[in-house]
């Protein structure tokens, strides 16, 4: 009986999913867990991404996510538990009037991939 | 496929604009159903639902009205800088595969050594000789640090020299030279203000992007600003003999490049000569701007 209970909870945790939100203006879901890998899809701020519990810690700093039909990787810092305060949602009239095209959105996401962050803490 | 998904992404915003009740009630002609509804005693229920929908619509309109603002200054500058980088991706050539140069770690150590803490910068390596390096403002204590790969290679810069080149750019950014110039155009007038027009007029953004380009690619830094930055560098590097030597070595390399190479001919257009900086760093010339 105990074995079944353990198996039940194991299966439950293996199939459990959580939702996190993309927290930058634009970004990419990558084919592999590194910034230079191909983009599977471009996503915008606030986009919900599904994460399978058992895949959370497989790749250092990269999380396997499901975005619609695509399953790929995203850097952990770009995900939030709560829906973020997005520029697009904060200033919808201004943002829509800019009429950004698909190439802009693609490069905006690439910019996030190409920068090297320097932090200077005390 | 990715663009189809991206479009889906756009439509999720549209989907959020209707509640389930609104969607259910959309297209239903209650007038034609009045008799049936009365008969089934459902009219009260319908009225309640319609009242609830009206309230939601009013709240949404109010919410949208509250969002009829141009971005605040705090939100706008980071957005503008990113937009400028995106629109100039082809010119700056930053989207290319490169190895990890270990610059971030080294710069972080140098900044800590000279006492510039609680900061966060984003280094962006550019594969062009149009610019040697340049710092672009975002929020306070942060920004984008552009760094040319051909410049690093041509001058065979060490990690110390690269970090000091970037530190010099950070000081220029701290002096808000670019930011002030952009604000002086008067094009920041709408920033943070309520929209008075039905359709927002965003032409000022294109004008600002043009000014941004002009300042980064043509105007650069003037003598007074460069003098201030050089003196700040001199002060910061006091007590860090190793870093000071590297700074002098960097300026010597740039000065040699000026005379011996056609590469980075823009350098002297954007920044006063390194030779002049070397003169300013002489003890006898350290008091004030000549």
Short mmCIF file of C-alpha atoms in Angstrom, two decimals:
data_model
loop_
_atom_site.label_atom_id
_atom_site.label_comp_id
_atom_site.label_asym_id
_atom_site.label_seq_id
_atom_site.Cartn_x
_atom_site.Cartn_y
_atom_site.Cartn_z
CA UNK A 1 0.00 0.00 0.00
CA UNK A 2 2.82 2.39 0.99
CA UNK A 3 4.52 1.76 -2.37
CA UNK A 4 1.38 2.82 -4.22
CA UNK A 5 1.08 6.00 -2.20
CA UNK A 6 4.72 6.89 -2.93
CA UNK A 7 4.24 6.04 -6.61
CA UNK A 8 1.08 8.17 -6.71
CA UNK A 9 2.84 11.21 -5.25
CA UNK A 10 5.85 10.66 -7.52
CA UNK A 11 3.64 10.59 -10.60
CA UNK A 12 1.72 13.59 -9.33
CA UNK A 13 4.88 15.62 -8.85
CA UNK A 14 6.29 14.46 -12.19
CA UNK A 15 3.27 15.68 -14.12
CA UNK A 16 2.63 18.84 -12.06
CA UNK A 17 3.01 22.11 -13.93
CA UNK A 18 3.35 25.68 -12.83
CA UNK A 19 2.91 28.91 -14.75
CA UNK A 20 5.43 31.73 -14.72
CA UNK A 21 5.43 34.97 -16.64
CA UNK A 22 8.01 36.46 -18.94
CA UNK A 23 9.20 39.71 -17.32
CA UNK A 24 11.19 41.61 -20.03
CA UNK A 25 9.84 43.68 -22.92
CA UNK A 26 10.56 41.00 -25.54
CA UNK A 27 12.53 37.78 -25.55
CA UNK A 28 13.01 34.41 -27.13
CA UNK A 29 12.29 30.84 -26.17
CA UNK A 30 15.45 28.99 -27.22
CA UNK A 31 15.95 25.59 -28.74
CA UNK A 32 18.87 24.83 -26.37
CA UNK A 33 19.78 26.17 -22.92
CA UNK A 34 22.11 28.96 -24.05
CA UNK A 35 21.60 32.49 -25.33
CA UNK A 36 23.06 31.94 -28.81
CA UNK A 37 20.87 28.96 -29.65
CA UNK A 38 18.11 29.40 -32.23
CA UNK A 39 14.90 31.07 -31.29
CA UNK A 40 11.79 28.92 -31.31
CA UNK A 41 9.47 31.81 -30.75
CA UNK A 42 9.46 35.47 -29.74
CA UNK A 43 7.43 36.31 -26.64
CA UNK A 44 6.39 39.60 -25.10
CA UNK A 45 6.22 40.75 -21.50
CA UNK A 46 3.61 39.01 -19.37
CA UNK A 47 3.43 35.94 -21.59
CA UNK A 48 2.56 32.87 -19.49
CA UNK A 49 4.96 29.93 -19.76
CA UNK A 50 4.28 26.47 -18.40
CA UNK A 51 7.02 24.69 -16.50
CA UNK A 52 7.11 21.04 -15.64
CA UNK A 53 8.25 20.58 -12.05
CA UNK A 54 10.75 17.84 -12.75
CA UNK A 55 12.51 19.92 -15.42
CA UNK A 56 13.15 22.96 -13.26
CA UNK A 57 16.67 22.16 -12.16
CA UNK A 58 18.06 20.27 -15.15
CA UNK A 59 20.08 23.08 -16.71
CA UNK A 60 22.02 25.64 -14.74
CA UNK A 61 20.18 28.99 -14.86
CA UNK A 62 18.02 27.86 -17.79
CA UNK A 63 14.51 26.53 -17.40
CA UNK A 64 12.65 24.32 -19.81
CA UNK A 65 9.34 25.96 -20.61
CA UNK A 66 6.33 25.30 -22.77
CA UNK A 67 5.15 28.27 -24.78
CA UNK A 68 2.05 27.34 -26.72
CA UNK A 69 3.10 24.52 -29.03
CA UNK A 70 6.81 25.07 -28.52
CA UNK A 71 8.96 23.60 -25.82
CA UNK A 72 12.29 25.30 -25.24
CA UNK A 73 14.53 27.09 -22.78
CA UNK A 74 14.54 30.46 -21.13
CA UNK A 75 16.98 32.14 -18.72
CA UNK A 76 15.66 31.89 -15.15
CA UNK A 77 15.91 35.62 -14.39
CA UNK A 78 13.43 36.42 -17.14
CA UNK A 79 10.60 34.61 -15.35
CA UNK A 80 8.37 35.89 -12.55
CA UNK A 81 5.87 34.11 -10.34
CA UNK A 82 3.46 37.03 -10.59
CA UNK A 83 2.31 38.79 -13.73
CA UNK A 84 4.91 41.57 -14.16
CA UNK A 85 4.29 45.29 -14.54
CA UNK A 86 4.93 45.42 -18.29
CA UNK A 87 5.72 48.55 -20.27
CA UNK A 88 3.25 47.43 -22.96
CA UNK A 89 0.43 47.05 -20.43
CA UNK A 90 1.32 50.21 -18.52
CA UNK A 91 1.31 52.43 -21.62
CA UNK A 92 -0.89 50.56 -24.15
CA UNK A 93 -1.89 53.64 -26.18
CA UNK A 94 1.68 54.86 -26.54
CA UNK A 95 3.05 51.38 -27.22
CA UNK A 96 0.44 50.54 -29.88
CA UNK A 97 1.02 53.86 -31.62
CA UNK A 98 4.70 52.98 -32.12
CA UNK A 99 3.71 50.23 -34.57
CA UNK A 100 6.79 48.11 -33.97
CA UNK A 101 7.25 45.49 -36.68
CA UNK A 102 8.16 41.82 -36.29
CA UNK A 103 11.81 42.46 -37.02
CA UNK A 104 11.92 45.03 -34.17
CA UNK A 105 10.41 42.51 -31.78
CA UNK A 106 12.88 39.85 -32.90
CA UNK A 107 15.91 42.11 -32.37
CA UNK A 108 14.51 43.36 -29.06
CA UNK A 109 14.54 39.75 -27.90
CA UNK A 110 18.03 39.20 -29.30
CA UNK A 111 19.28 42.25 -27.42
CA UNK A 112 18.36 40.49 -24.21
CA UNK A 113 20.39 37.45 -25.36
CA UNK A 114 23.46 39.41 -26.41
CA UNK A 115 24.09 41.59 -23.36
CA UNK A 116 26.52 40.60 -20.64
CA UNK A 117 25.35 41.82 -17.25
CA UNK A 118 27.80 43.38 -14.82
CA UNK A 119 26.67 43.73 -11.23
CA UNK A 120 28.66 45.61 -8.62
CA UNK A 121 27.42 44.78 -5.15
CA UNK A 122 28.94 46.26 -1.99
CA UNK B 1 5.83 29.09 -36.86
CA UNK B 2 7.37 31.50 -34.39
CA UNK B 3 5.62 34.44 -36.00
CA UNK B 4 2.29 32.65 -35.83
CA UNK B 5 2.93 32.20 -32.14
CA UNK B 6 3.93 35.83 -31.80
CA UNK B 7 0.65 36.87 -33.39
CA UNK B 8 -1.09 34.65 -30.87
CA UNK B 9 0.80 36.58 -28.25
CA UNK B 10 -0.69 39.82 -29.58
CA UNK B 11 -4.17 38.42 -29.62
CA UNK B 12 -3.99 37.42 -25.98
CA UNK B 13 -4.15 41.15 -25.19
CA UNK B 14 -7.31 41.41 -27.27
CA UNK B 15 -8.84 38.35 -25.58
CA UNK B 16 -8.34 39.94 -22.20
CA UNK B 17 -10.55 42.86 -23.24
CA UNK B 18 -13.79 40.82 -22.90
CA UNK B 19 -15.09 38.94 -19.93
CA UNK B 20 -16.78 35.57 -20.36
CA UNK B 21 -20.18 37.14 -19.60
CA UNK B 22 -19.62 39.81 -22.25
CA UNK B 23 -18.70 37.17 -24.82
CA UNK B 24 -21.78 35.15 -23.96
CA UNK B 25 -24.07 38.13 -24.27
CA UNK B 26 -22.50 39.48 -27.44
CA UNK B 27 -24.84 39.18 -30.41
CA UNK B 28 -27.87 38.19 -28.36
CA UNK B 29 -30.96 40.23 -29.31
CA UNK B 30 -32.78 40.49 -26.00
CA UNK B 31 -35.55 42.59 -27.56
CA UNK B 32 -36.70 39.68 -29.71
CA UNK B 33 -36.56 37.32 -26.74
CA UNK B 34 -38.41 39.61 -24.35
CA UNK B 35 -41.70 37.67 -24.33
CA UNK B 36 -40.01 34.33 -23.81
CA UNK B 37 -37.85 35.74 -21.06
CA UNK B 38 -40.90 37.24 -19.29
CA UNK B 39 -42.68 33.92 -19.59
CA UNK B 40 -39.74 32.02 -18.12
CA UNK B 41 -39.23 34.72 -15.46
CA UNK B 42 -35.69 35.17 -16.65
CA UNK B 43 -35.88 38.88 -17.40
CA UNK B 44 -34.66 39.83 -13.90
CA UNK B 45 -31.66 37.56 -14.33
CA UNK B 46 -30.87 39.11 -17.72
CA UNK B 47 -31.18 42.62 -16.30
CA UNK B 48 -28.76 41.72 -13.51
CA UNK B 49 -26.28 40.32 -16.01
CA UNK B 50 -26.53 43.36 -18.29
CA UNK B 51 -26.01 45.66 -15.31
CA UNK B 52 -22.90 43.69 -14.29
CA UNK B 53 -21.52 43.86 -17.84
CA UNK B 54 -22.14 47.63 -18.01
CA UNK B 55 -20.27 48.09 -14.75
CA UNK B 56 -17.31 46.05 -16.02
CA UNK B 57 -17.27 48.06 -19.26
CA UNK B 58 -17.30 51.33 -17.34
CA UNK B 59 -14.47 50.17 -15.10
CA UNK B 60 -12.48 49.09 -18.14
CA UNK B 61 -13.02 52.40 -19.90
CA UNK B 62 -11.89 54.16 -16.73
CA UNK B 63 -8.84 51.96 -16.54
CA UNK B 64 -7.96 52.61 -20.20
CA UNK B 65 -8.49 56.34 -19.65
CA UNK B 66 -6.04 56.19 -16.75
CA UNK B 67 -3.51 54.60 -19.10
CA UNK B 68 -3.72 57.45 -21.59
CA UNK B 69 -0.34 58.74 -20.51
CA UNK B 70 2.98 59.03 -22.25
CA UNK B 71 5.62 57.01 -20.38
CA UNK B 72 7.17 58.57 -17.31
CA UNK B 73 10.75 59.83 -17.57
CA UNK B 74 11.90 56.84 -15.50
CA UNK B 75 10.28 54.37 -17.90
CA UNK B 76 10.91 56.27 -21.11
CA UNK B 77 14.70 56.62 -21.19
CA UNK B 78 15.43 52.87 -20.79
CA UNK B 79 12.78 52.16 -23.45
CA UNK B 80 14.22 54.77 -25.82
CA UNK B 81 17.76 53.43 -25.41
CA UNK B 82 16.65 49.87 -26.10
CA UNK B 83 14.62 51.02 -29.08
CA UNK B 84 17.64 52.88 -30.45
CA UNK B 85 19.76 49.73 -30.10
CA UNK B 86 17.09 47.65 -31.82
CA UNK B 87 16.63 50.12 -34.69
CA UNK B 88 20.43 50.30 -35.15
CA UNK B 89 21.10 46.58 -34.86
CA UNK B 90 22.29 46.37 -38.49
CA UNK B 91 24.65 49.36 -38.14
CA UNK B 92 26.09 48.42 -34.77
CA UNK B 93 26.27 44.71 -35.65
CA UNK B 94 25.73 43.46 -32.12
CA UNK B 95 23.82 40.31 -33.02
CA UNK B 96 26.64 37.84 -33.56
CA UNK B 97 28.06 34.84 -31.77
CA UNK B 98 31.08 35.57 -29.61
CA UNK B 99 33.06 33.87 -26.90
CA UNK B 100 32.88 34.79 -23.22
CA UNK B 101 35.69 37.34 -22.86
CA UNK B 102 35.51 37.53 -19.05
CA UNK B 103 35.12 41.31 -19.23
CA UNK B 104 32.09 41.48 -16.92
CA UNK B 105 33.84 39.89 -13.97
CA UNK B 106 36.92 42.07 -14.44
CA UNK B 107 34.94 45.30 -14.83
CA UNK B 108 32.95 44.46 -11.72
CA UNK B 109 36.19 44.07 -9.74
CA UNK B 110 37.63 47.34 -11.09
CA UNK B 111 34.43 49.26 -10.28
CA UNK B 112 34.38 47.85 -6.75
CA UNK B 113 38.05 48.79 -6.31
CA UNK B 114 37.40 52.41 -7.24
CA UNK B 115 34.27 52.56 -5.08
CA UNK B 116 31.53 52.53 -7.72
CA UNK B 117 29.11 50.08 -6.11
CA UNK B 118 25.39 49.23 -6.25
CA UNK B 119 25.43 49.41 -10.00
CA UNK B 120 24.35 47.21 -12.85
CA UNK B 121 25.50 47.56 -16.43
CA UNK B 122 24.89 45.66 -19.62
CA UNK B 123 27.89 45.21 -21.90
CA UNK B 124 27.06 44.88 -25.58
CA UNK B 125 29.90 43.89 -27.90
CA UNK B 126 29.57 45.52 -31.31
CA UNK B 127 31.32 44.25 -34.41
CA UNK B 128 31.97 47.60 -36.07
CA UNK B 129 34.66 50.27 -36.23
CA UNK B 130 32.07 53.07 -36.21
CA UNK B 131 32.43 53.47 -32.45
CA UNK B 132 35.23 52.43 -30.09
CA UNK B 133 32.92 52.36 -27.06
CA UNK B 134 29.98 54.34 -25.76
CA UNK B 135 27.71 54.28 -22.71
CA UNK B 136 23.98 54.65 -23.21
CA UNK B 137 21.79 55.75 -20.29
CA UNK B 138 18.85 53.83 -18.83
CA UNK B 139 18.02 54.01 -15.11
CA UNK B 140 20.25 55.62 -12.47
CA UNK B 141 23.32 53.48 -11.81
CA UNK B 142 22.81 51.38 -14.90
CA UNK B 143 23.08 51.55 -18.67
CA UNK B 144 24.33 49.85 -21.79
CA UNK B 145 28.08 49.81 -22.40
CA UNK B 146 28.87 49.42 -26.08
CA UNK B 147 32.30 48.00 -26.79
CA UNK B 148 33.79 47.50 -30.24
CA UNK B 149 35.38 44.11 -30.91
CA UNK B 150 37.62 45.49 -33.74
CA UNK B 151 38.76 48.25 -31.37
CA UNK B 152 39.70 45.75 -28.66
CA UNK B 153 41.54 43.60 -31.19
CA UNK B 154 43.31 46.41 -33.06
CA UNK B 155 44.67 47.92 -29.87
CA UNK B 156 45.25 44.50 -28.29
CA UNK B 157 43.65 45.74 -25.09
CA UNK B 158 44.17 43.95 -21.79
CA UNK B 159 41.24 43.30 -19.43
CA UNK B 160 42.42 46.18 -17.24
CA UNK B 161 42.52 48.54 -20.23
CA UNK B 162 39.08 47.44 -21.43
CA UNK B 163 37.65 47.96 -17.94
CA UNK B 164 39.17 51.45 -17.75
CA UNK B 165 37.84 52.34 -21.20
CA UNK B 166 34.38 51.30 -19.97
CA UNK B 167 34.87 53.13 -16.66
CA UNK B 168 35.57 56.30 -18.63
CA UNK B 169 32.30 55.76 -20.51
CA UNK B 170 30.45 55.16 -17.23
CA UNK B 171 31.73 58.51 -15.93
CA UNK B 172 30.53 60.22 -19.11
CA UNK B 173 27.16 58.58 -18.55
CA UNK B 174 27.15 59.65 -14.88
CA UNK B 175 27.71 63.19 -16.16
CA UNK B 176 24.47 62.66 -18.17
CA UNK B 177 26.02 64.36 -21.23
CA UNK B 178 23.93 62.40 -23.74
CA UNK B 179 20.80 62.53 -21.58
CA UNK B 180 21.02 66.32 -21.15
CA UNK B 181 21.56 66.84 -24.87
CA UNK B 182 18.49 64.74 -25.68
CA UNK B 183 16.40 66.62 -23.12
CA UNK B 184 17.59 69.97 -24.46
CA UNK B 185 15.93 69.19 -27.79
CA UNK B 186 12.56 69.87 -26.15
CA UNK B 187 11.37 66.50 -27.42
CA UNK B 188 10.88 65.18 -23.89
CA UNK B 189 7.98 67.61 -23.46
CA UNK B 190 5.31 64.92 -23.69
CA UNK B 191 7.11 62.45 -21.46
CA UNK B 192 5.03 61.65 -18.36
CA UNK B 193 2.14 63.83 -19.56
CA UNK B 194 -1.49 62.86 -20.15
CA UNK B 195 -2.48 62.33 -23.76
CA UNK B 196 -4.65 65.18 -24.94
CA UNK B 197 -5.23 63.78 -28.44
CA UNK B 198 -7.52 60.84 -29.33
CA UNK B 199 -4.62 59.16 -31.13
CA UNK B 200 -1.26 59.56 -29.40
CA UNK B 201 1.29 61.46 -31.40
CA UNK B 202 4.52 59.50 -31.18
CA UNK B 203 6.47 61.31 -33.91
CA UNK B 204 8.66 62.78 -31.16
CA UNK B 205 10.08 59.27 -30.60
CA UNK B 206 11.43 59.08 -34.18
CA UNK B 207 12.86 62.58 -33.80
CA UNK B 208 14.53 61.58 -30.55
CA UNK B 209 15.98 58.45 -32.17
CA UNK B 210 17.47 60.64 -34.90
CA UNK B 211 19.01 62.95 -32.26
CA UNK B 212 20.25 59.90 -30.39
CA UNK B 213 22.06 58.68 -33.52
CA UNK B 214 23.49 62.11 -34.25
CA UNK B 215 24.89 62.37 -30.72
CA UNK B 216 26.36 58.89 -30.64
CA UNK B 217 27.75 58.76 -34.18
CA UNK B 218 28.65 62.41 -34.81
CA UNK B 219 28.68 64.70 -31.77
CA UNK B 220 30.20 62.57 -29.00
CA UNK B 221 31.89 64.42 -26.14
CA UNK B 222 33.28 67.97 -26.05
CA UNK B 223 36.59 69.19 -24.54
CA UNK B 224 35.07 70.41 -21.28
CA UNK B 225 33.27 67.10 -20.71
CA UNK B 226 36.34 65.06 -21.60
CA UNK B 227 38.46 67.18 -19.25
CA UNK B 228 36.01 66.58 -16.39
CA UNK B 229 36.00 62.84 -17.06
CA UNK B 230 39.80 62.67 -17.27
CA UNK B 231 40.14 64.48 -13.93
CA UNK B 232 37.59 62.13 -12.36
CA UNK B 233 39.56 59.16 -13.70
CA UNK B 234 42.71 60.69 -12.22
CA UNK B 235 41.03 60.99 -8.80
CA UNK B 236 39.46 57.54 -8.86
CA UNK B 237 42.74 55.85 -9.80
CA UNK B 238 44.73 57.50 -7.03
CA UNK B 239 46.01 54.73 -4.77
CA UNK B 240 45.53 52.13 -7.52
CA UNK B 241 48.92 52.35 -9.20
CA UNK B 242 48.36 49.24 -11.32
CA UNK B 243 45.09 50.61 -12.72
CA UNK B 244 46.64 54.05 -13.27
CA UNK B 245 49.45 52.49 -15.31
CA UNK B 246 46.87 50.61 -17.37
CA UNK B 247 44.92 53.82 -17.97
CA UNK B 248 48.03 55.61 -19.22
CA UNK B 249 48.86 52.59 -21.37
CA UNK B 250 45.31 52.67 -22.83
CA UNK B 251 45.59 56.38 -23.67
CA UNK B 252 49.01 55.81 -25.24
CA UNK B 253 47.65 53.01 -27.39
CA UNK B 254 44.74 55.20 -28.55
CA UNK B 255 47.12 58.07 -29.23
CA UNK B 256 49.37 55.80 -31.34
CA UNK B 257 46.33 54.51 -33.22
CA UNK B 258 45.42 58.13 -34.06
CA UNK B 259 48.71 58.67 -35.82
CA UNK B 260 49.39 55.24 -37.30
CA UNK B 261 46.07 53.78 -38.40
CA UNK B 262 43.06 54.77 -40.47
CA UNK B 263 40.87 52.57 -38.34
CA UNK B 264 38.55 54.39 -35.97
CA UNK B 265 39.06 57.69 -37.73
CA UNK B 266 35.77 58.61 -36.02
CA UNK B 267 37.50 58.52 -32.66
CA UNK B 268 38.78 62.09 -32.79
CA UNK B 269 35.45 63.27 -34.11
CA UNK B 270 33.68 61.84 -31.08
CA UNK B 271 36.26 62.37 -28.36
CA UNK B 272 39.06 64.90 -27.84
CA UNK B 273 42.41 63.25 -28.51
CA UNK B 274 43.98 60.81 -26.08
CA UNK B 275 47.21 62.83 -26.41
CA UNK B 276 45.42 65.77 -24.87
CA UNK B 277 44.13 63.58 -22.05
CA UNK B 278 47.69 62.45 -21.37
CA UNK B 279 48.70 66.11 -21.08
CA UNK B 280 45.81 66.81 -18.68
CA UNK B 281 47.04 63.97 -16.50
CA UNK B 282 50.46 65.62 -16.07
CA UNK B 283 50.73 66.90 -12.47
CA UNK B 284 51.41 70.50 -13.56
CA UNK B 285 48.21 70.60 -15.67
CA UNK B 286 45.89 69.13 -13.06
CA UNK B 287 44.24 72.22 -11.58
CA UNK B 288 41.59 73.41 -14.00
CA UNK B 289 40.34 73.24 -17.56
CA UNK B 290 42.90 75.02 -19.76
#
